[in-house]
Coordinates of N, CA and C in Angstrom, one line a residue:
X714 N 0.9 -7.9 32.1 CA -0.1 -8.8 31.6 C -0.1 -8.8 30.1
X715 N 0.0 -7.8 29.3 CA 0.0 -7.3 28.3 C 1.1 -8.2 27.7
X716 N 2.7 -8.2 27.9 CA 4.1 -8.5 28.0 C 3.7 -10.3 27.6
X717 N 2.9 -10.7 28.7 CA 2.7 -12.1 29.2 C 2.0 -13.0 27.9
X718 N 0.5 -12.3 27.7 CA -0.1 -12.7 26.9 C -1.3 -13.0 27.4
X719 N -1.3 -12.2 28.7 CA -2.7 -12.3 29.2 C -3.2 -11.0 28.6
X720 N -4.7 -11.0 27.9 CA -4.8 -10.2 27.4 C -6.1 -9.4 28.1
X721 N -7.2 -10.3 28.3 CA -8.3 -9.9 29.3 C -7.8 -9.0 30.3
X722 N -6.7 -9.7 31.6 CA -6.3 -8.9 32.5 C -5.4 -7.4 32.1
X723 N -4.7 -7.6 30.8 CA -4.3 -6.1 30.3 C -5.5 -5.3 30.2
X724 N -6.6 -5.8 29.2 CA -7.8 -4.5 29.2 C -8.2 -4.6 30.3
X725 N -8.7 -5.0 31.0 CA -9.0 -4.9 32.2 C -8.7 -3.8 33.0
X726 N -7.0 -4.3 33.3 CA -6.5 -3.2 34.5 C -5.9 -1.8 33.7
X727 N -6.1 -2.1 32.5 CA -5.7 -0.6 31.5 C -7.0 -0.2 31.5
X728 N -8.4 -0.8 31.3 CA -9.4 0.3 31.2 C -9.9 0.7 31.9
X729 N -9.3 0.2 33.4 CA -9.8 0.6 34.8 C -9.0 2.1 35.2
X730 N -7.8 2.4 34.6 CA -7.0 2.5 34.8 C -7.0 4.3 33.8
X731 N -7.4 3.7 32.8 CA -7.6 5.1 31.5 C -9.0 6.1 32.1
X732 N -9.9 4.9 32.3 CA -10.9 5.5 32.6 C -11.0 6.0 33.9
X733 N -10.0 6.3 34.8 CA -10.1 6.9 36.6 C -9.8 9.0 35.8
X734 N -10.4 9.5 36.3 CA -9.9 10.9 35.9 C -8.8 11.4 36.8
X735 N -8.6 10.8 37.9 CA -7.5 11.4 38.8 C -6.1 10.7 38.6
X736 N -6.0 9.2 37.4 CA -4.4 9.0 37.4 C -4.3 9.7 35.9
X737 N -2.8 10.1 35.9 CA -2.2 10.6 34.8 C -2.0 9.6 33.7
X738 N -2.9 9.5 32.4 CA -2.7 8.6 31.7 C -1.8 9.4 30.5
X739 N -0.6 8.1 30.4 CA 0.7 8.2 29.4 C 0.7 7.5 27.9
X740 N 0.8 8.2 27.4 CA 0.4 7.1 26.0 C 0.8 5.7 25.7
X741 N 1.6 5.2 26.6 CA 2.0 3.9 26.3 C 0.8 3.2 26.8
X742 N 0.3 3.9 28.0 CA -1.1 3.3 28.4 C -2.5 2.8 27.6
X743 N -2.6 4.1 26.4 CA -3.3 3.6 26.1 C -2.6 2.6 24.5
X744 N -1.2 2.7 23.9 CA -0.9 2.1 23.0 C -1.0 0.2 23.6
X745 N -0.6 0.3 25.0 CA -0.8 -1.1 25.0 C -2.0 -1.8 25.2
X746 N -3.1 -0.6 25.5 CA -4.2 -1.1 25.8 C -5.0 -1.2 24.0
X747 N -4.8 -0.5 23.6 CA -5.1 -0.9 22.0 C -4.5 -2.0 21.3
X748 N -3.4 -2.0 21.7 CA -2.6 -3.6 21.0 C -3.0 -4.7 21.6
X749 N -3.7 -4.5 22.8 CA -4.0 -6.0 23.5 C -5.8 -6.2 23.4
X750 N -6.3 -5.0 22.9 CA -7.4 -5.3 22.6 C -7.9 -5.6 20.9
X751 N -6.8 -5.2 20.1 CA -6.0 -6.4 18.9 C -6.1 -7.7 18.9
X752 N -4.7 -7.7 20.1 CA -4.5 -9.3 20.5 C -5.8 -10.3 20.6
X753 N -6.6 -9.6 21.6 CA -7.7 -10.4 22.2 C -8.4 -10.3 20.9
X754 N -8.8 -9.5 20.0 CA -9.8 -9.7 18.8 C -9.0 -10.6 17.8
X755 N -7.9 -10.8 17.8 CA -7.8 -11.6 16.5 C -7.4 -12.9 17.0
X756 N -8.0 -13.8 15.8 CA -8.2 -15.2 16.0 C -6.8 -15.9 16.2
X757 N -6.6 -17.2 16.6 CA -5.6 -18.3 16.9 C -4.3 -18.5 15.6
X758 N -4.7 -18.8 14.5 CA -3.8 -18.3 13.3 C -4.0 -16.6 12.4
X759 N -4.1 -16.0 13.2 CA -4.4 -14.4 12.8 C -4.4 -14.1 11.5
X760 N -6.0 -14.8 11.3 CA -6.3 -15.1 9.7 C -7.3 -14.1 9.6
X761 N -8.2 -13.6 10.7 CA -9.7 -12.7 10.9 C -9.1 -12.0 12.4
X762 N -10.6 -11.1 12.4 CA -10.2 -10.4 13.6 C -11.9 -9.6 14.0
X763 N -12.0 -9.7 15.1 CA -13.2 -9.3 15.5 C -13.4 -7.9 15.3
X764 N -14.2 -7.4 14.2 CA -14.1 -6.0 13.9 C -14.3 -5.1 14.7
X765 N -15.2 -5.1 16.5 CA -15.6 -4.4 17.0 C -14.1 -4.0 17.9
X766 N -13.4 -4.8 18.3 CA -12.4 -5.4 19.2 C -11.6 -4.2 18.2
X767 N -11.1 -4.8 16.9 CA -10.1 -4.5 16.2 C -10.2 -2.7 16.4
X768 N -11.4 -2.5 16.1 CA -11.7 -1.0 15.8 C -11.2 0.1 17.1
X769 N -11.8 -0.7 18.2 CA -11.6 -0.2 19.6 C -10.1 -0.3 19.8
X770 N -9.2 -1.3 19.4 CA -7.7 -1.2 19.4 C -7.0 -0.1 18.6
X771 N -7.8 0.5 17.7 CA -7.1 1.4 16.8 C -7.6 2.6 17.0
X772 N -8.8 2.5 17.6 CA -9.1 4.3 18.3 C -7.8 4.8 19.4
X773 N -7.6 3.5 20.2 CA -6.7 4.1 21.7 C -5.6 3.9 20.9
X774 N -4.9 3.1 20.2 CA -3.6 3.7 19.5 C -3.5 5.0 19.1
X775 N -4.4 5.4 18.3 CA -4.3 6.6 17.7 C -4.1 7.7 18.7
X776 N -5.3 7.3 19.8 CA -4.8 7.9 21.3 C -3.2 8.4 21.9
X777 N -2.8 7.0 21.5 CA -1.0 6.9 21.9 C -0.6 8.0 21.4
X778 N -0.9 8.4 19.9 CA -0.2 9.2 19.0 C -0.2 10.0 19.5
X779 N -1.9 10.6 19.2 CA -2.0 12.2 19.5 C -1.5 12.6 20.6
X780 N -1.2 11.8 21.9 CA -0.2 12.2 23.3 C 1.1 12.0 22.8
X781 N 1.6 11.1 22.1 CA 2.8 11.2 22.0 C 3.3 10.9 20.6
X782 N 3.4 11.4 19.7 CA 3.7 11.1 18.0 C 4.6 10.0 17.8
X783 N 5.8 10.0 18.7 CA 7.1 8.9 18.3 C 6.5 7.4 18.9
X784 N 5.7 7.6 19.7 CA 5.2 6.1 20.0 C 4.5 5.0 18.9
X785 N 4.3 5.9 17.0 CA 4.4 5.2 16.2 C 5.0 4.9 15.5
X786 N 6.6 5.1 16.1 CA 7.8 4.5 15.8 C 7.6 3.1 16.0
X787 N 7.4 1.9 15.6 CA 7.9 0.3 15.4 C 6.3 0.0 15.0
X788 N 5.3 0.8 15.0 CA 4.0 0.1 14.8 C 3.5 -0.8 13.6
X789 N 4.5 0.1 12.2 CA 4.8 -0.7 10.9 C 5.3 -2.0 10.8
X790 N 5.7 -2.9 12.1 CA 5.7 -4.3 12.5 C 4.7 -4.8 12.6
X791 N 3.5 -4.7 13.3 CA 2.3 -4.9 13.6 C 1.6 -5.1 12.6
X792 N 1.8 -3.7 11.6 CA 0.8 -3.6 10.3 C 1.6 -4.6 9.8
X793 N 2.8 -5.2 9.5 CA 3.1 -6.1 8.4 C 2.9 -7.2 8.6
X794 N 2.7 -7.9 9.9 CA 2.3 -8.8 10.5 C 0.9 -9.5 10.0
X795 N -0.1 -8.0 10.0 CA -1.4 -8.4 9.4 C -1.3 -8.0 7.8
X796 N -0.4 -7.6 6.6 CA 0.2 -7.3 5.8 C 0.5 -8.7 5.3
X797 N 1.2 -9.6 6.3 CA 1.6 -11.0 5.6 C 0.3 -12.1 5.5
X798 N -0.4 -11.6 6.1 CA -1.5 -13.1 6.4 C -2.9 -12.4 5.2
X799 N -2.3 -11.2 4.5 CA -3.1 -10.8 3.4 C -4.3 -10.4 4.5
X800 N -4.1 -9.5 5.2 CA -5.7 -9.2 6.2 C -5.2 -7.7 5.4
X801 N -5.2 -7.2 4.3 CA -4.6 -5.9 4.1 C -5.5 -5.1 4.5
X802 N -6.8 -4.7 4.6 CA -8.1 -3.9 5.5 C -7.1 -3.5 6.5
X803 N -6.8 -4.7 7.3 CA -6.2 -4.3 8.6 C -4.9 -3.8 8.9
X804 N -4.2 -4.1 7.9 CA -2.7 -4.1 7.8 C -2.4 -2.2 7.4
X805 N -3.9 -1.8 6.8 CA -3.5 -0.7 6.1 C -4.2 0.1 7.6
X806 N -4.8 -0.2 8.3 CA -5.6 0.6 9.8 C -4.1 1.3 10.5
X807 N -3.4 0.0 10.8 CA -2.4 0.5 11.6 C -1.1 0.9 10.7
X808 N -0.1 0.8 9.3 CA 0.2 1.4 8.8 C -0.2 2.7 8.6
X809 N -1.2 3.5 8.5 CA -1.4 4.5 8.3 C -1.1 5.3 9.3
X810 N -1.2 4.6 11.0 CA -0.6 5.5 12.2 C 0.7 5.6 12.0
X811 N 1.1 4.8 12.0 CA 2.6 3.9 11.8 C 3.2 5.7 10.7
X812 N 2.6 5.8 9.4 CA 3.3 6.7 8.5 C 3.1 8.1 8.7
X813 N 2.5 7.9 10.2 CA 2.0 9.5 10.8 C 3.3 10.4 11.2
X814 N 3.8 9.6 11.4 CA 5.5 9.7 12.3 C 6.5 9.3 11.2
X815 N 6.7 10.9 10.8 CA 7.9 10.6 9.6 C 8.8 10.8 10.2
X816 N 9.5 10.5 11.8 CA 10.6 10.6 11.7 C 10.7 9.1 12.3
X817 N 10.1 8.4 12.1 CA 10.2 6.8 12.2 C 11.1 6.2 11.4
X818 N 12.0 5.5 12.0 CA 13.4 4.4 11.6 C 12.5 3.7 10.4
X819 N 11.3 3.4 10.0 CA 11.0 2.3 9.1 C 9.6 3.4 8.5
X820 N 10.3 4.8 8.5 CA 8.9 5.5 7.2 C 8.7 5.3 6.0
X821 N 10.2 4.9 5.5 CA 9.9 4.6 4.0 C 9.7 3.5 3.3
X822 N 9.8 2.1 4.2 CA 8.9 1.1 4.1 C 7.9 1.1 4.8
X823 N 7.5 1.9 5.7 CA 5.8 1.5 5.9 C 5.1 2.2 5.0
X824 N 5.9 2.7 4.8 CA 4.4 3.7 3.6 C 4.6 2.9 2.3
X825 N 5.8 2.3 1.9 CA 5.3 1.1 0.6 C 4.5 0.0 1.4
X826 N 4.0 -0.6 2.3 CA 3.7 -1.5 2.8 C 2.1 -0.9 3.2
X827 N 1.8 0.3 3.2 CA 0.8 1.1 3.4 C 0.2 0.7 2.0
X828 N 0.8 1.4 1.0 CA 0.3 1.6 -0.4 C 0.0 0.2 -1.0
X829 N 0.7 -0.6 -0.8 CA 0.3 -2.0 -1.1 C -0.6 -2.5 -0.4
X830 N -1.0 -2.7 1.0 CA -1.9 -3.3 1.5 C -3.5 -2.1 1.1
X831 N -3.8 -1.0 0.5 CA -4.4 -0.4 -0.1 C -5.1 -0.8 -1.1
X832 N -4.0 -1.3 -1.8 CA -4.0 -1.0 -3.7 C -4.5 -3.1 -3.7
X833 N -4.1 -3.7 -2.5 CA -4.4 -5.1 -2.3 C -5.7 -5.2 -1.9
X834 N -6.5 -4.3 -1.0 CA -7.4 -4.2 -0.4 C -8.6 -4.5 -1.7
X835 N -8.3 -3.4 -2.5 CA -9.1 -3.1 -3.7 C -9.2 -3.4 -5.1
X836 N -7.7 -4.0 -5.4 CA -7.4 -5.1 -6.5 C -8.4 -6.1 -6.7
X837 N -8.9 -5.8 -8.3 CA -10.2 -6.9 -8.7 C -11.5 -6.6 -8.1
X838 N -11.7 -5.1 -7.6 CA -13.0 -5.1 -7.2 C -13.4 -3.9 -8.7
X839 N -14.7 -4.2 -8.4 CA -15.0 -3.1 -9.6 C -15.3 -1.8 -8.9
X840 N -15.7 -1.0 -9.8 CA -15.3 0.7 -9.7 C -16.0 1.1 -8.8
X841 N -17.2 0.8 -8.6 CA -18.4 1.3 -7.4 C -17.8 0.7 -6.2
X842 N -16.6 -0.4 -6.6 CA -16.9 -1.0 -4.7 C -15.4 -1.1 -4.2
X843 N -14.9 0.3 -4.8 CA -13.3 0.8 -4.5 C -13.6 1.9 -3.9
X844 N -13.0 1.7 -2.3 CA -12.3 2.7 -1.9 C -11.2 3.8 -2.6
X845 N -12.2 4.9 -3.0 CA -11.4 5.9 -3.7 C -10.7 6.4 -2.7
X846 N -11.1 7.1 -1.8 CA -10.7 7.8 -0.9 C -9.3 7.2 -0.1
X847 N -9.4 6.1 0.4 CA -8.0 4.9 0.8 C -6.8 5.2 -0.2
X848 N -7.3 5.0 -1.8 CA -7.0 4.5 -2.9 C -5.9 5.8 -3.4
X849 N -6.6 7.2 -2.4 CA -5.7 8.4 -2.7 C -4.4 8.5 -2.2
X850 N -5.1 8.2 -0.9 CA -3.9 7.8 0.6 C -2.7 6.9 -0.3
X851 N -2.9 6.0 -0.9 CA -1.7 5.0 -1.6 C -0.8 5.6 -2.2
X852 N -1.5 6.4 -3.3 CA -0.7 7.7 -4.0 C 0.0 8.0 -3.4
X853 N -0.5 8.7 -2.2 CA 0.3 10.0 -1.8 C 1.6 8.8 -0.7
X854 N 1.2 7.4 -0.3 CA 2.4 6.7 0.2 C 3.0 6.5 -0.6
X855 N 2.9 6.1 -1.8 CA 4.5 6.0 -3.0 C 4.8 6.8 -3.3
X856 N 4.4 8.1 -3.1 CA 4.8 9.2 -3.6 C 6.0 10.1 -2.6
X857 N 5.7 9.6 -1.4 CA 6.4 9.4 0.1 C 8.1 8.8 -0.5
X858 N 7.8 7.1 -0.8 CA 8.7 6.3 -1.4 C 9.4 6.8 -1.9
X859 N 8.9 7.2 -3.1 CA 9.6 7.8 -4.5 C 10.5 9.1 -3.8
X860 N 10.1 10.2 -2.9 CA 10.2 11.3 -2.7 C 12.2 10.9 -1.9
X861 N 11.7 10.1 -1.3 CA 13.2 9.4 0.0 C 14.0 8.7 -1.0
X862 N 13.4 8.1 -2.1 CA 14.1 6.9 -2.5 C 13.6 6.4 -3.7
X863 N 14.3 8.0 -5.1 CA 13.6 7.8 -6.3 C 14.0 6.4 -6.8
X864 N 14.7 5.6 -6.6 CA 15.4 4.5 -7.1 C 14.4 3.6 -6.4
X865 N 14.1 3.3 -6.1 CA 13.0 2.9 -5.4 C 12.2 2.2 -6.8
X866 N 12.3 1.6 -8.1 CA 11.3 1.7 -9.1 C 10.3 0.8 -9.4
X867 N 10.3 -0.2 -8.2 CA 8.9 -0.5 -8.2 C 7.9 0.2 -7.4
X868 N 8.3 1.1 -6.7 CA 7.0 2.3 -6.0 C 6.3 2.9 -7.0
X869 N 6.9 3.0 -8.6 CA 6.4 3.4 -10.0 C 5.5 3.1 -10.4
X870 N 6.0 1.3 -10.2 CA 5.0 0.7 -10.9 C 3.6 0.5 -10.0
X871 N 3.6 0.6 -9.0 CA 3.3 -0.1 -7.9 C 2.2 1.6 -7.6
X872 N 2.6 2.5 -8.1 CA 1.9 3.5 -8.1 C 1.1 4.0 -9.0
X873 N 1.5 3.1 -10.3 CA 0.8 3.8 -11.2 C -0.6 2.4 -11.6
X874 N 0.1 1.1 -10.7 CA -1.4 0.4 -10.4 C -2.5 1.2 -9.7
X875 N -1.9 2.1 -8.9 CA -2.8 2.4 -8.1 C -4.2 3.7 -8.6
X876 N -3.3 4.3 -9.6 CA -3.8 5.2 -10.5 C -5.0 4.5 -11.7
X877 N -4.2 3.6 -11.9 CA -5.0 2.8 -13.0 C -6.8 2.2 -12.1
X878 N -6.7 1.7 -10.9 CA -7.7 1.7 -9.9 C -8.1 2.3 -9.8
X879 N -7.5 4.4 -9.4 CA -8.3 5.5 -9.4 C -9.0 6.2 -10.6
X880 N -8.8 5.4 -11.9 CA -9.1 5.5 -13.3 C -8.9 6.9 -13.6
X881 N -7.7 7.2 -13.4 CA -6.8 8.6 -13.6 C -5.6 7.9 -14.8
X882 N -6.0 7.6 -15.9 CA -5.5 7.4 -17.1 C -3.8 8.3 -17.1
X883 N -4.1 9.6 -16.7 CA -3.3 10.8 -17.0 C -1.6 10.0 -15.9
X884 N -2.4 10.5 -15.0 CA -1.3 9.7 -13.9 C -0.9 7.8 -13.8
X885 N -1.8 7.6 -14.4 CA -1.0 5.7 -14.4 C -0.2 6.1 -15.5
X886 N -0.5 6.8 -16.8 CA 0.8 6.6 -17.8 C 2.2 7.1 -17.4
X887 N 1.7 8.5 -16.6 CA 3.2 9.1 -16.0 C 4.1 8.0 -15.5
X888 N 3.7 7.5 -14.1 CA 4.1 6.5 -13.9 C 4.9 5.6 -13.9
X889 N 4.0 4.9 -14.8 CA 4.4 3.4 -15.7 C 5.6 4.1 -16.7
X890 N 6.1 4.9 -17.0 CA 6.8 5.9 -18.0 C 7.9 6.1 -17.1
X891 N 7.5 6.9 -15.9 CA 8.4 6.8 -14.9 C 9.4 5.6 -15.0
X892 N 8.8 4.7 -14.5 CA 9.4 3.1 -14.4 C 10.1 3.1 -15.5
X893 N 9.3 3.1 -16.6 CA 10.5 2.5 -17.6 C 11.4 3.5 -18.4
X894 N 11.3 4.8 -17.7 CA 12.8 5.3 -17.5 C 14.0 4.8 -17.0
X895 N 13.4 4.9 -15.8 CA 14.5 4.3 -14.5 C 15.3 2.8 -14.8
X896 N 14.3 2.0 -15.4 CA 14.3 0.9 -15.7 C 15.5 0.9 -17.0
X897 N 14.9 1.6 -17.6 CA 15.7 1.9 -19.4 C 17.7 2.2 -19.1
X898 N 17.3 3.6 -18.1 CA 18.8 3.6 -17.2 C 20.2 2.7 -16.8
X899 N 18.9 1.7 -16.4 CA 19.8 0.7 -15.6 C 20.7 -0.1 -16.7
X900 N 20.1 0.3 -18.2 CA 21.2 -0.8 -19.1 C 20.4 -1.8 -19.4
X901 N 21.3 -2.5 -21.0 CA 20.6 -3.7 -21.1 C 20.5 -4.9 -20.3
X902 N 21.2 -5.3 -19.2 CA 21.7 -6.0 -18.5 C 20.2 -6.9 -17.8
X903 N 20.0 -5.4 -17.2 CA 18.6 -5.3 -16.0 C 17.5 -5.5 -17.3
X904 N 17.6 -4.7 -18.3 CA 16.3 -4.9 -18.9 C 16.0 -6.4 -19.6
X905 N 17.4 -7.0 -19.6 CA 16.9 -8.6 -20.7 C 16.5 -9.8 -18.8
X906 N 16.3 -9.0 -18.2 CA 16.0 -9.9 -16.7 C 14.6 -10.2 -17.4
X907 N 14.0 -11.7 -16.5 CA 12.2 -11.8 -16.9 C 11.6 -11.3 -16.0
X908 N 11.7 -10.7 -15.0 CA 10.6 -10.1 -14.4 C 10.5 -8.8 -14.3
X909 N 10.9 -7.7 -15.1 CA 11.5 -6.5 -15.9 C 10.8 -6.8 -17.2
X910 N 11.0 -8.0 -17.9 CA 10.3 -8.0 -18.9 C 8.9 -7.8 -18.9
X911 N 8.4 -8.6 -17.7 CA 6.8 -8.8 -17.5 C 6.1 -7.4 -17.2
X912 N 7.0 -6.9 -16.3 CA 6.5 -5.4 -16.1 C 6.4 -4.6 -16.7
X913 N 7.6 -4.4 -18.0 CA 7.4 -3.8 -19.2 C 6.4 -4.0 -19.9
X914 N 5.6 -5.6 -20.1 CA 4.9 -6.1 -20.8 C 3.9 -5.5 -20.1
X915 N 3.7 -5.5 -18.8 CA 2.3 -5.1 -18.1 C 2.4 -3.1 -18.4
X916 N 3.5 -2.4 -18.5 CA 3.7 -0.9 -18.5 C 2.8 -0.7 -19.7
X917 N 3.5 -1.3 -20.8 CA 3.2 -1.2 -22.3 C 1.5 -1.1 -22.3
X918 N 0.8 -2.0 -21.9 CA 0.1 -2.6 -21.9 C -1.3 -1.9 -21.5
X919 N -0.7 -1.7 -20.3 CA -2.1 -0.8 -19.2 C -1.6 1.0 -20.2
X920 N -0.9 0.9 -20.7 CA -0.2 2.5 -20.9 C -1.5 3.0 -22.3
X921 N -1.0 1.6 -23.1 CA -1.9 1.6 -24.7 C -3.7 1.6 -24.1
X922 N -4.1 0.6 -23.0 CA -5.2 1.0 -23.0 C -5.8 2.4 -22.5
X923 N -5.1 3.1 -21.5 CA -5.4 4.2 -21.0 C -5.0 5.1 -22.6
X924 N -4.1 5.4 -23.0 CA -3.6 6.4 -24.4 C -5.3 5.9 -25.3
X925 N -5.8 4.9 -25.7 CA -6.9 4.1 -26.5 C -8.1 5.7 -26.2
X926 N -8.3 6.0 -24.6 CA -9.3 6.9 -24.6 C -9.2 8.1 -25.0
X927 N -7.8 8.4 -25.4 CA -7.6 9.9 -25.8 C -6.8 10.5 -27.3
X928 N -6.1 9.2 -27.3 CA -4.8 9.4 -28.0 C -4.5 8.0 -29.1
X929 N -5.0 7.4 -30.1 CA -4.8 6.3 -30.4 C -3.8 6.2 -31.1
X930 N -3.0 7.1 -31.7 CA -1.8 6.8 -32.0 C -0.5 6.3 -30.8
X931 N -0.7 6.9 -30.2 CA 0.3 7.0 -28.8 C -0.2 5.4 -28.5
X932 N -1.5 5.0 -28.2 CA -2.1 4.0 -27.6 C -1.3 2.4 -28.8
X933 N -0.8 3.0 -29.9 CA -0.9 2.1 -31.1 C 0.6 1.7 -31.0
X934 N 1.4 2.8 -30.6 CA 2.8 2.7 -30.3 C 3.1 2.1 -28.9
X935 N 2.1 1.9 -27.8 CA 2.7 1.5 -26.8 C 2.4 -0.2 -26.9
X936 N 1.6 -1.0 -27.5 CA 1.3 -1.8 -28.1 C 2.2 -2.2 -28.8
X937 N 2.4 -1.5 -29.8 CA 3.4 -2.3 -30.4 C 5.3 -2.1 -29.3
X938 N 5.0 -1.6 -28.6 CA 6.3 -2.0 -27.7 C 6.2 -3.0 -27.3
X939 N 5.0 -3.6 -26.5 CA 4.9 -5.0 -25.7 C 5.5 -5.7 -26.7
X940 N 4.8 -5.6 -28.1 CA 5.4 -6.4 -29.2 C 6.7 -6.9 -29.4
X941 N 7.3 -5.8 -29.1 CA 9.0 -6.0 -29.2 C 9.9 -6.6 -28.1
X942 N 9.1 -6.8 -27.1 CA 9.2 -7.9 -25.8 C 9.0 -9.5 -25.8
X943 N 7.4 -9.1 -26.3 CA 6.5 -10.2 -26.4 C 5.8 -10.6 -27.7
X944 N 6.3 -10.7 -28.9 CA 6.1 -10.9 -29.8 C 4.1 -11.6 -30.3
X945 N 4.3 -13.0 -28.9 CA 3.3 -13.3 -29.5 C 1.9 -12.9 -28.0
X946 N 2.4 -11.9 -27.8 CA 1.1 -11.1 -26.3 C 0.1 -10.4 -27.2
X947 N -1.3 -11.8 -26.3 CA -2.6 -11.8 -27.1 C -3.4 -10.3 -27.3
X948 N -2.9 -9.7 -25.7 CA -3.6 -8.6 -25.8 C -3.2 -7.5 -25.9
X949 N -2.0 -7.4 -26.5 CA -1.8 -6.3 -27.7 C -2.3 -6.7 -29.1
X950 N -1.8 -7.8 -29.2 CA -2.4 -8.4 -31.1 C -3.6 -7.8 -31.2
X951 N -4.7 -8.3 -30.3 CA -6.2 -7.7 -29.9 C -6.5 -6.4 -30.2
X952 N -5.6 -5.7 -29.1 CA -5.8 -4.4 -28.9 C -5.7 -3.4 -30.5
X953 N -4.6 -3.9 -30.5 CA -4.1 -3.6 -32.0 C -5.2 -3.5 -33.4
X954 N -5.6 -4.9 -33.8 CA -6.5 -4.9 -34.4 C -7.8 -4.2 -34.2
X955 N -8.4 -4.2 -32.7 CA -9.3 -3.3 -32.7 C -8.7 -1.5 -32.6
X956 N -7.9 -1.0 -33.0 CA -8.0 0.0 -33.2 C -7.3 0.4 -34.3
X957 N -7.4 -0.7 -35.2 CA -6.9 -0.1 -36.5 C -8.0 0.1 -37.4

């Protein structure tokens, strides 16, 4: 039923089925019965999703796990599914089963796809109304990334956004510094690219305001780098004059 796309009759005959104490329930039992009570919660162009529904599908997955760990081998399809339609809340629910199982064929993109739908979750909100706690979880997925696949160098940048959100100054500069090692490595070739440039512009940038709270010389020199990118970037010019 599940297979079909009936989804009623899946929870149905799965929760009839979970719930008897005398049959032997298998984890796929209850993994399908959490994905179909997914299914049934999310709407027609799987733009929203019925929270109560949604939530009840991600308790009995988790179920799946703790009976069987490799059964969140392919789950990081599902999470990117809700990953592409920007539902990142959701995307990041089942991603995080999904990166429970590090001997999964697809660990070291779900956990970038983890950290992004996190760092997306919370992007543009202000400080009281971020998930810090999520926001650590991201960390520690690029850190995953980086660990399998230091080449990897937008997990850098992509991490040290995430830092900058956890207003851990110390760690967004590592980072962004990281990157533009790796980046610096690669030759002039990669660095005269424009969207290398932008990121440098953005490294420089977030780097000088975090250095601004401790260190304003440091903060004065990473400013004047964007400079040497971006000649006429308003907010270094800005930055600049206000700390001279």
């Amino acid at each position: 039923a599940y297979e079909n796309g009936n989804y009623d009759a899946a929870i149905s005959s799965l929760q009839n089925f979970v719930n008897n104490p005398s049959n032997k329930v298998i984890a796929l039992d209850y993994l399908n019965l959490g994905q179909a009570k997914i299914k049934k919660g999310t709407n027609a162009d799987e733009t929203a999703v019925d929270p109560a529904l949604y939530a009840e599908g991600i308790g009995f997955i988790k179920k799946a796990v703790e009976l069987e760990p490799s059964v969140a081998d392919g789950l990081g399809d599902l999470g990117k599914k809700f990953y592409e339609k920007k539902m990142f809340k959701e995307a990041a629910a089942i991603l995080e089963i999904a990166t429970s199982y590090n001997e999964s064929k697809s660990f070291l993109i779900d956990n970038f796809y983890l950290g992004n739908s996190i760092y997306f979750a919370n992007a543009g909100k202000p400080v009281a109304e971020r998930d810090m706690v999520a926001l650590k979880k991201a960390d520690i997925a690029y850190g995953h990334v980086i660990e399998a696949s230091p080449e990897t160098v937008d997990a850098y940048i992509s991490r040290a956004r995430t830092n900058s959100l956890l207003e851990d100054d110390q760690a967004m500069i590592k980072y962004y510094q990281e990157y533009i090692d790796h980046i610096t490595a690669k030759g002039p070739e990669e660095l005269a690219k424009s969207t290398v440039k932008t990121k440098l512009v953005e490294a420089y940038n977030t780097m000088g305001a975090g250095y601004a709270n401790f260190d304003k010389a440091k903060a004065i020199e990473s400013f004047n780098k964007t400079l040497t990118i971006d000649p006429t970037n308003k907010y270094s010019i800005q930055s600049l004059k206000s700390l001279q």
